[in-house]
Amino acid sequence: GDRVAIEPGVPREMDEFCKTGRYNLSPTLFFCATPPDDGNLCRYYKHHASYCYKLPDNVTFEEGALIEPLSVGIHACKRGGVTLGSKVFVSGSGPIGLVNVLVAKMMGAAAVVITDLSASRLQKAKEVGADFTIQVKNESPQEVASKVESLLGCMPEITVECTGVQACIQAGIYATRSGGTLVLVGLGPDMVTVPIVNAAVREVDIRGIFRYCNTWPVAIAMLASKRINVKPLVTHRFPLEKALEAFETTKRGEGVKVMLKCDPTDQNP
C-alpha cells in the first residue's frame, strides 16, 4: 500500500561501479524501456525494492513521476559544479533543459540563460525561473556564445548542453568561461565536430553524464520541502488506454511533459 516512485535503472550485479557509488555506469544495468528491457506501460509492475522510494504524503504521484527527469538535472548540475553565485548557460529548452534551470536555481545559481528555437518553450523556461532567454535562428555558434556573454555580463562558468546538436555543442564550448565546465547531457550522433583545441587551451572541462545515480532521495526532499516546483512541466495528461495518443502528442512537439495516468481525473491516483 505504500506510495512510491521507482528509479528505472537497476544493476543486475554488484560490480566495481556499484561499489564506488556510480551504479548508473554498470554494464549490467537493467533500465526500464531501453531495449531489450521492457518498460512500464501496464497497470501492475514488479520492481526491485531498493529502487522504490516512498513518497511523503505531500508529494503527489505526478510529482513522483517527474523525479526521473528531475534527476537528470540534479546529476548534470552536480557534475557541472553549480553552486552559490554560479552563472549558468543551458542549451535547449525541452524537458531536460527546463529541469536543469530548476535545479541550477535551486543550487544557488545567480543567473541562468537558456536558448532554444521555440519561443513557446523559452516562455516556459521563464516560468520555471530562467533569467534570460535567447531564441536561436540562424546565428553561428560564436554569435550564440557572444549573446550569452552579453546577457550574463560575463562568460558562464558552467554550460549544460541538452540538445546533442553539433552546433549547440560548439556554442557551448565557445560560451564557457576559461577554466569552466561544459556538461554534455543531450545525445546526438556518435561523431561530432567540435573546437576541441579552443576548449583545451582554455582549460574548459568537458564532462558527460549517463542518466543519474543517487538522486531520488535528494529529489524527494526538494519536492517535499516545496523548494522546487515541477508541476508547470506537465502540459498534457492521458489515461493509460490512450498511450499511443500521448506518444503522438510528444512526437509532434506539442507538449513539454506528457503524463500517462491510470485515472486522469484523479490528481493523486
Short mmCIF file of C-alpha atoms in Angstrom, two decimals:
data_model
loop_
_atom_site.label_atom_id
_atom_site.label_comp_id
_atom_site.label_asym_id
_atom_site.label_seq_id
_atom_site.Cartn_x
_atom_site.Cartn_y
_atom_site.Cartn_z
CA GLY A 1 0.00 0.00 0.00
CA ASP A 2 2.98 2.37 0.09
CA ARG A 3 3.08 5.16 -2.46
CA VAL A 4 6.43 5.02 -4.23
CA ALA A 5 8.45 6.47 -7.06
CA ILE A 6 10.64 3.98 -8.89
CA GLU A 7 14.15 4.54 -10.16
CA PRO A 8 14.15 2.73 -13.51
CA GLY A 9 17.83 1.75 -13.62
CA VAL A 10 18.78 -1.28 -11.54
CA PRO A 11 22.18 -3.01 -11.75
CA ARG A 12 21.94 -6.76 -12.06
CA GLU A 13 25.30 -7.37 -10.35
CA MET A 14 27.31 -5.76 -7.54
CA ASP A 15 30.30 -4.75 -9.68
CA GLU A 16 33.05 -2.14 -9.27
CA PHE A 17 30.76 0.69 -10.39
CA CYS A 18 28.18 -0.19 -7.76
CA LYS A 19 30.85 -0.41 -5.07
CA THR A 20 32.05 3.12 -5.84
CA GLY A 21 28.51 4.56 -5.93
CA ARG A 22 28.34 5.02 -9.70
CA TYR A 23 25.93 2.21 -10.41
CA ASN A 24 24.49 4.06 -13.43
CA LEU A 25 27.69 3.14 -15.30
CA SER A 26 27.36 -0.59 -14.62
CA PRO A 27 27.31 -2.63 -17.86
CA THR A 28 24.85 -4.99 -16.15
CA LEU A 29 22.23 -2.26 -15.71
CA PHE A 30 18.56 -3.07 -16.31
CA PHE A 31 16.76 0.06 -17.42
CA CYS A 32 13.02 0.26 -17.98
CA ALA A 33 12.08 0.65 -21.65
CA THR A 34 15.63 0.59 -23.01
CA PRO A 35 15.65 -2.39 -25.41
CA PRO A 36 15.76 -5.26 -24.73
CA ASP A 37 14.37 -4.28 -21.29
CA ASP A 38 10.60 -3.77 -21.13
CA GLY A 39 9.01 -0.60 -19.79
CA ASN A 40 6.06 0.34 -17.58
CA LEU A 41 3.03 0.67 -19.84
CA CYS A 42 0.97 -1.62 -17.63
CA ARG A 43 -1.21 -1.34 -14.53
CA TYR A 44 0.90 -3.66 -12.38
CA TYR A 45 4.67 -3.71 -12.34
CA LYS A 46 7.25 -5.55 -10.24
CA HIS A 47 10.44 -3.65 -9.39
CA HIS A 48 13.47 -4.10 -7.13
CA ALA A 49 12.51 -2.85 -3.65
CA SER A 50 15.80 -0.98 -3.15
CA TYR A 51 14.94 1.20 -6.13
CA CYS A 52 11.43 2.04 -4.92
CA TYR A 53 11.33 5.21 -2.83
CA LYS A 54 8.44 6.05 -0.51
CA LEU A 55 6.73 9.34 -1.26
CA PRO A 56 5.81 11.70 1.59
CA ASP A 57 2.11 12.47 1.92
CA ASN A 58 2.59 15.97 0.47
CA VAL A 59 4.25 14.71 -2.73
CA THR A 60 1.78 13.58 -5.39
CA PHE A 61 2.22 10.64 -7.74
CA GLU A 62 2.54 13.11 -10.60
CA GLU A 63 5.44 14.85 -8.86
CA GLY A 64 6.88 11.43 -8.07
CA ALA A 65 6.81 10.51 -11.76
CA LEU A 66 8.71 13.71 -12.57
CA ILE A 67 11.59 12.70 -10.29
CA GLU A 68 13.04 10.79 -13.24
CA PRO A 69 13.64 13.83 -15.49
CA LEU A 70 14.38 15.97 -12.45
CA SER A 71 17.16 13.52 -11.58
CA VAL A 72 18.88 14.27 -14.88
CA GLY A 73 19.05 17.92 -13.86
CA ILE A 74 20.35 17.08 -10.39
CA HIS A 75 23.06 14.81 -11.78
CA ALA A 76 24.07 17.27 -14.52
CA CYS A 77 24.27 20.27 -12.18
CA LYS A 78 26.30 18.25 -9.69
CA ARG A 79 28.69 17.17 -12.45
CA GLY A 80 28.97 20.79 -13.55
CA GLY A 81 29.64 22.06 -10.04
CA VAL A 82 26.78 24.56 -9.85
CA THR A 83 26.95 26.45 -6.57
CA LEU A 84 26.12 29.78 -4.93
CA GLY A 85 26.57 32.63 -7.39
CA SER A 86 27.19 30.49 -10.48
CA LYS A 87 26.42 31.89 -13.92
CA VAL A 88 24.91 29.07 -15.99
CA PHE A 89 24.13 28.62 -19.67
CA VAL A 90 21.56 25.93 -20.52
CA SER A 91 21.33 24.94 -24.18
CA GLY A 92 17.91 23.61 -25.14
CA SER A 93 14.55 24.35 -23.54
CA GLY A 94 12.98 20.91 -23.73
CA PRO A 95 12.01 19.00 -20.57
CA ILE A 96 15.64 18.26 -19.64
CA GLY A 97 16.72 21.85 -20.22
CA LEU A 98 13.87 23.04 -18.03
CA VAL A 99 14.74 20.74 -15.13
CA ASN A 100 18.33 21.95 -15.34
CA VAL A 101 17.05 25.52 -14.96
CA LEU A 102 15.01 24.47 -11.90
CA VAL A 103 17.90 22.64 -10.28
CA ALA A 104 20.55 25.24 -11.11
CA LYS A 105 18.48 27.96 -9.48
CA MET A 106 17.80 25.69 -6.50
CA MET A 107 21.54 25.04 -6.09
CA GLY A 108 22.27 28.76 -5.91
CA ALA A 109 22.94 29.90 -9.46
CA ALA A 110 22.84 33.69 -9.61
CA ALA A 111 21.76 33.81 -13.25
CA VAL A 112 20.69 31.26 -15.85
CA VAL A 113 20.40 31.93 -19.59
CA ILE A 114 18.72 29.39 -21.86
CA THR A 115 18.49 29.01 -25.64
CA ASP A 116 16.06 27.27 -27.96
CA LEU A 117 14.46 27.52 -31.39
CA SER A 118 10.94 27.63 -29.93
CA ALA A 119 9.51 30.83 -28.47
CA SER A 120 6.85 28.89 -26.53
CA ARG A 121 9.42 26.68 -24.88
CA LEU A 122 11.50 29.70 -23.94
CA GLN A 123 8.41 31.21 -22.36
CA LYS A 124 8.03 28.05 -20.29
CA ALA A 125 11.69 28.41 -19.28
CA LYS A 126 10.95 31.92 -17.99
CA GLU A 127 8.03 30.50 -15.99
CA VAL A 128 10.28 27.98 -14.23
CA GLY A 129 12.99 30.51 -13.37
CA ALA A 130 15.30 31.27 -16.30
CA ASP A 131 16.66 34.81 -16.01
CA PHE A 132 17.38 35.28 -19.72
CA THR A 133 16.28 33.58 -22.93
CA ILE A 134 17.71 33.55 -26.43
CA GLN A 135 15.66 32.38 -29.41
CA VAL A 136 18.23 30.95 -31.81
CA LYS A 137 17.56 31.47 -35.51
CA ASN A 138 20.46 31.48 -37.95
CA GLU A 139 23.27 32.58 -35.64
CA SER A 140 26.64 30.89 -35.74
CA PRO A 141 27.88 29.10 -32.59
CA GLN A 142 30.24 32.02 -31.93
CA GLU A 143 27.37 34.50 -32.25
CA VAL A 144 25.25 32.49 -29.81
CA ALA A 145 28.16 32.46 -27.37
CA SER A 146 28.51 36.23 -27.71
CA LYS A 147 24.81 36.74 -26.94
CA VAL A 148 25.11 34.55 -23.85
CA GLU A 149 28.04 36.61 -22.59
CA SER A 150 26.24 39.86 -23.32
CA LEU A 151 23.14 38.88 -21.34
CA LEU A 152 25.04 37.48 -18.36
CA GLY A 153 27.60 40.25 -18.32
CA CYS A 154 30.33 37.60 -18.40
CA MET A 155 31.01 34.16 -19.80
CA PRO A 156 29.26 31.44 -17.76
CA GLU A 157 31.32 29.16 -15.53
CA ILE A 158 29.03 26.26 -16.37
CA THR A 159 27.25 25.26 -19.56
CA VAL A 160 24.72 22.42 -19.64
CA GLU A 161 24.13 21.24 -23.21
CA CYS A 162 20.77 19.43 -23.52
CA THR A 163 20.25 19.09 -27.29
CA GLY A 164 23.02 16.88 -28.65
CA VAL A 165 23.12 19.10 -31.76
CA GLN A 166 26.61 19.69 -33.12
CA ALA A 167 26.23 23.48 -33.46
CA CYS A 168 24.93 23.70 -29.88
CA ILE A 169 27.89 21.74 -28.52
CA GLN A 170 30.18 24.10 -30.42
CA ALA A 171 28.37 27.10 -28.96
CA GLY A 172 28.72 25.56 -25.51
CA ILE A 173 32.49 25.38 -25.86
CA TYR A 174 32.81 28.92 -27.18
CA ALA A 175 30.49 30.28 -24.47
CA THR A 176 32.05 28.66 -21.41
CA ARG A 177 34.49 30.73 -19.40
CA SER A 178 38.13 29.65 -19.38
CA GLY A 179 38.56 27.14 -16.57
CA GLY A 180 34.83 26.41 -16.60
CA THR A 181 32.86 23.25 -17.25
CA LEU A 182 30.71 22.05 -20.13
CA VAL A 183 28.32 19.22 -19.27
CA LEU A 184 27.05 17.18 -22.21
CA VAL A 185 23.56 15.89 -21.49
CA GLY A 186 21.90 15.74 -24.90
CA LEU A 187 22.56 12.70 -27.07
CA GLY A 188 23.10 13.22 -30.80
CA PRO A 189 25.17 11.38 -33.41
CA ASP A 190 28.14 9.26 -32.37
CA MET A 191 30.60 11.58 -34.10
CA VAL A 192 30.52 15.39 -33.97
CA THR A 193 32.99 18.09 -34.97
CA VAL A 194 33.86 20.43 -32.11
CA PRO A 195 36.53 23.11 -31.48
CA ILE A 196 38.40 20.87 -29.06
CA VAL A 197 41.61 22.90 -29.19
CA ASN A 198 39.68 26.00 -28.12
CA ALA A 199 38.46 24.06 -25.10
CA ALA A 200 41.88 22.57 -24.38
CA VAL A 201 43.91 25.78 -24.39
CA ARG A 202 41.32 27.49 -22.18
CA GLU A 203 41.10 24.51 -19.80
CA VAL A 204 37.38 24.06 -20.32
CA ASP A 205 36.46 20.74 -18.75
CA ILE A 206 34.05 18.65 -20.84
CA ARG A 207 32.02 16.17 -18.80
CA GLY A 208 29.41 13.69 -19.86
CA ILE A 209 26.51 12.29 -17.88
CA PHE A 210 24.73 8.99 -18.20
CA ARG A 211 21.26 9.31 -16.73
CA TYR A 212 21.77 9.71 -12.95
CA CYS A 213 22.63 7.99 -9.69
CA ASN A 214 21.83 8.61 -6.01
CA THR A 215 19.33 11.33 -6.89
CA TRP A 216 15.92 10.04 -5.77
CA PRO A 217 16.33 10.90 -2.05
CA VAL A 218 17.55 14.39 -2.96
CA ALA A 219 14.69 14.97 -5.38
CA ILE A 220 12.08 13.74 -2.91
CA ALA A 221 13.46 16.03 -0.21
CA MET A 222 13.31 19.04 -2.55
CA LEU A 223 9.73 18.24 -3.58
CA ALA A 224 8.55 17.58 -0.03
CA SER A 225 10.05 20.86 1.20
CA LYS A 226 8.36 22.70 -1.70
CA ARG A 227 11.70 24.27 -2.56
CA ILE A 228 11.23 23.20 -6.17
CA ASN A 229 8.07 23.11 -8.30
CA VAL A 230 7.90 20.65 -11.20
CA LYS A 231 4.15 20.94 -11.78
CA PRO A 232 4.44 23.52 -14.61
CA LEU A 233 6.33 20.94 -16.69
CA VAL A 234 3.22 18.80 -17.21
CA THR A 235 1.27 20.11 -20.19
CA HIS A 236 -0.82 17.06 -21.18
CA ARG A 237 -2.42 14.15 -19.34
CA PHE A 238 -3.77 10.93 -20.85
CA PRO A 239 -5.26 7.75 -19.42
CA LEU A 240 -3.18 4.59 -19.88
CA GLU A 241 -5.57 3.39 -22.59
CA LYS A 242 -4.58 6.39 -24.74
CA ALA A 243 -0.84 5.80 -24.51
CA LEU A 244 -0.43 5.86 -28.30
CA GLU A 245 -2.13 9.26 -28.49
CA ALA A 246 0.20 10.50 -25.76
CA PHE A 247 3.26 9.38 -27.71
CA GLU A 248 1.95 11.02 -30.89
CA THR A 249 1.41 14.27 -28.99
CA THR A 250 5.02 14.16 -27.82
CA LYS A 251 6.27 13.29 -31.31
CA ARG A 252 4.51 16.37 -32.73
CA GLY A 253 6.28 18.53 -30.17
CA GLU A 254 3.04 19.83 -28.71
CA GLY A 255 3.81 19.13 -25.07
CA VAL A 256 6.60 19.56 -22.58
CA LYS A 257 5.95 16.59 -20.31
CA VAL A 258 3.09 14.32 -21.35
CA MET A 259 1.75 12.28 -18.43
CA LEU A 260 0.07 8.87 -18.56
CA LYS A 261 -2.24 8.21 -15.61
CA CYS A 262 -4.47 5.34 -14.54
CA ASP A 263 -7.27 7.82 -13.81
CA PRO A 264 -6.83 11.24 -15.46
CA THR A 265 -9.48 12.80 -13.18
CA ASP A 266 -7.56 11.86 -10.03
CA GLN A 267 -4.90 14.41 -9.12
CA ASN A 268 -3.19 11.95 -6.79
CA PRO A 269 -4.06 8.42 -8.00
#
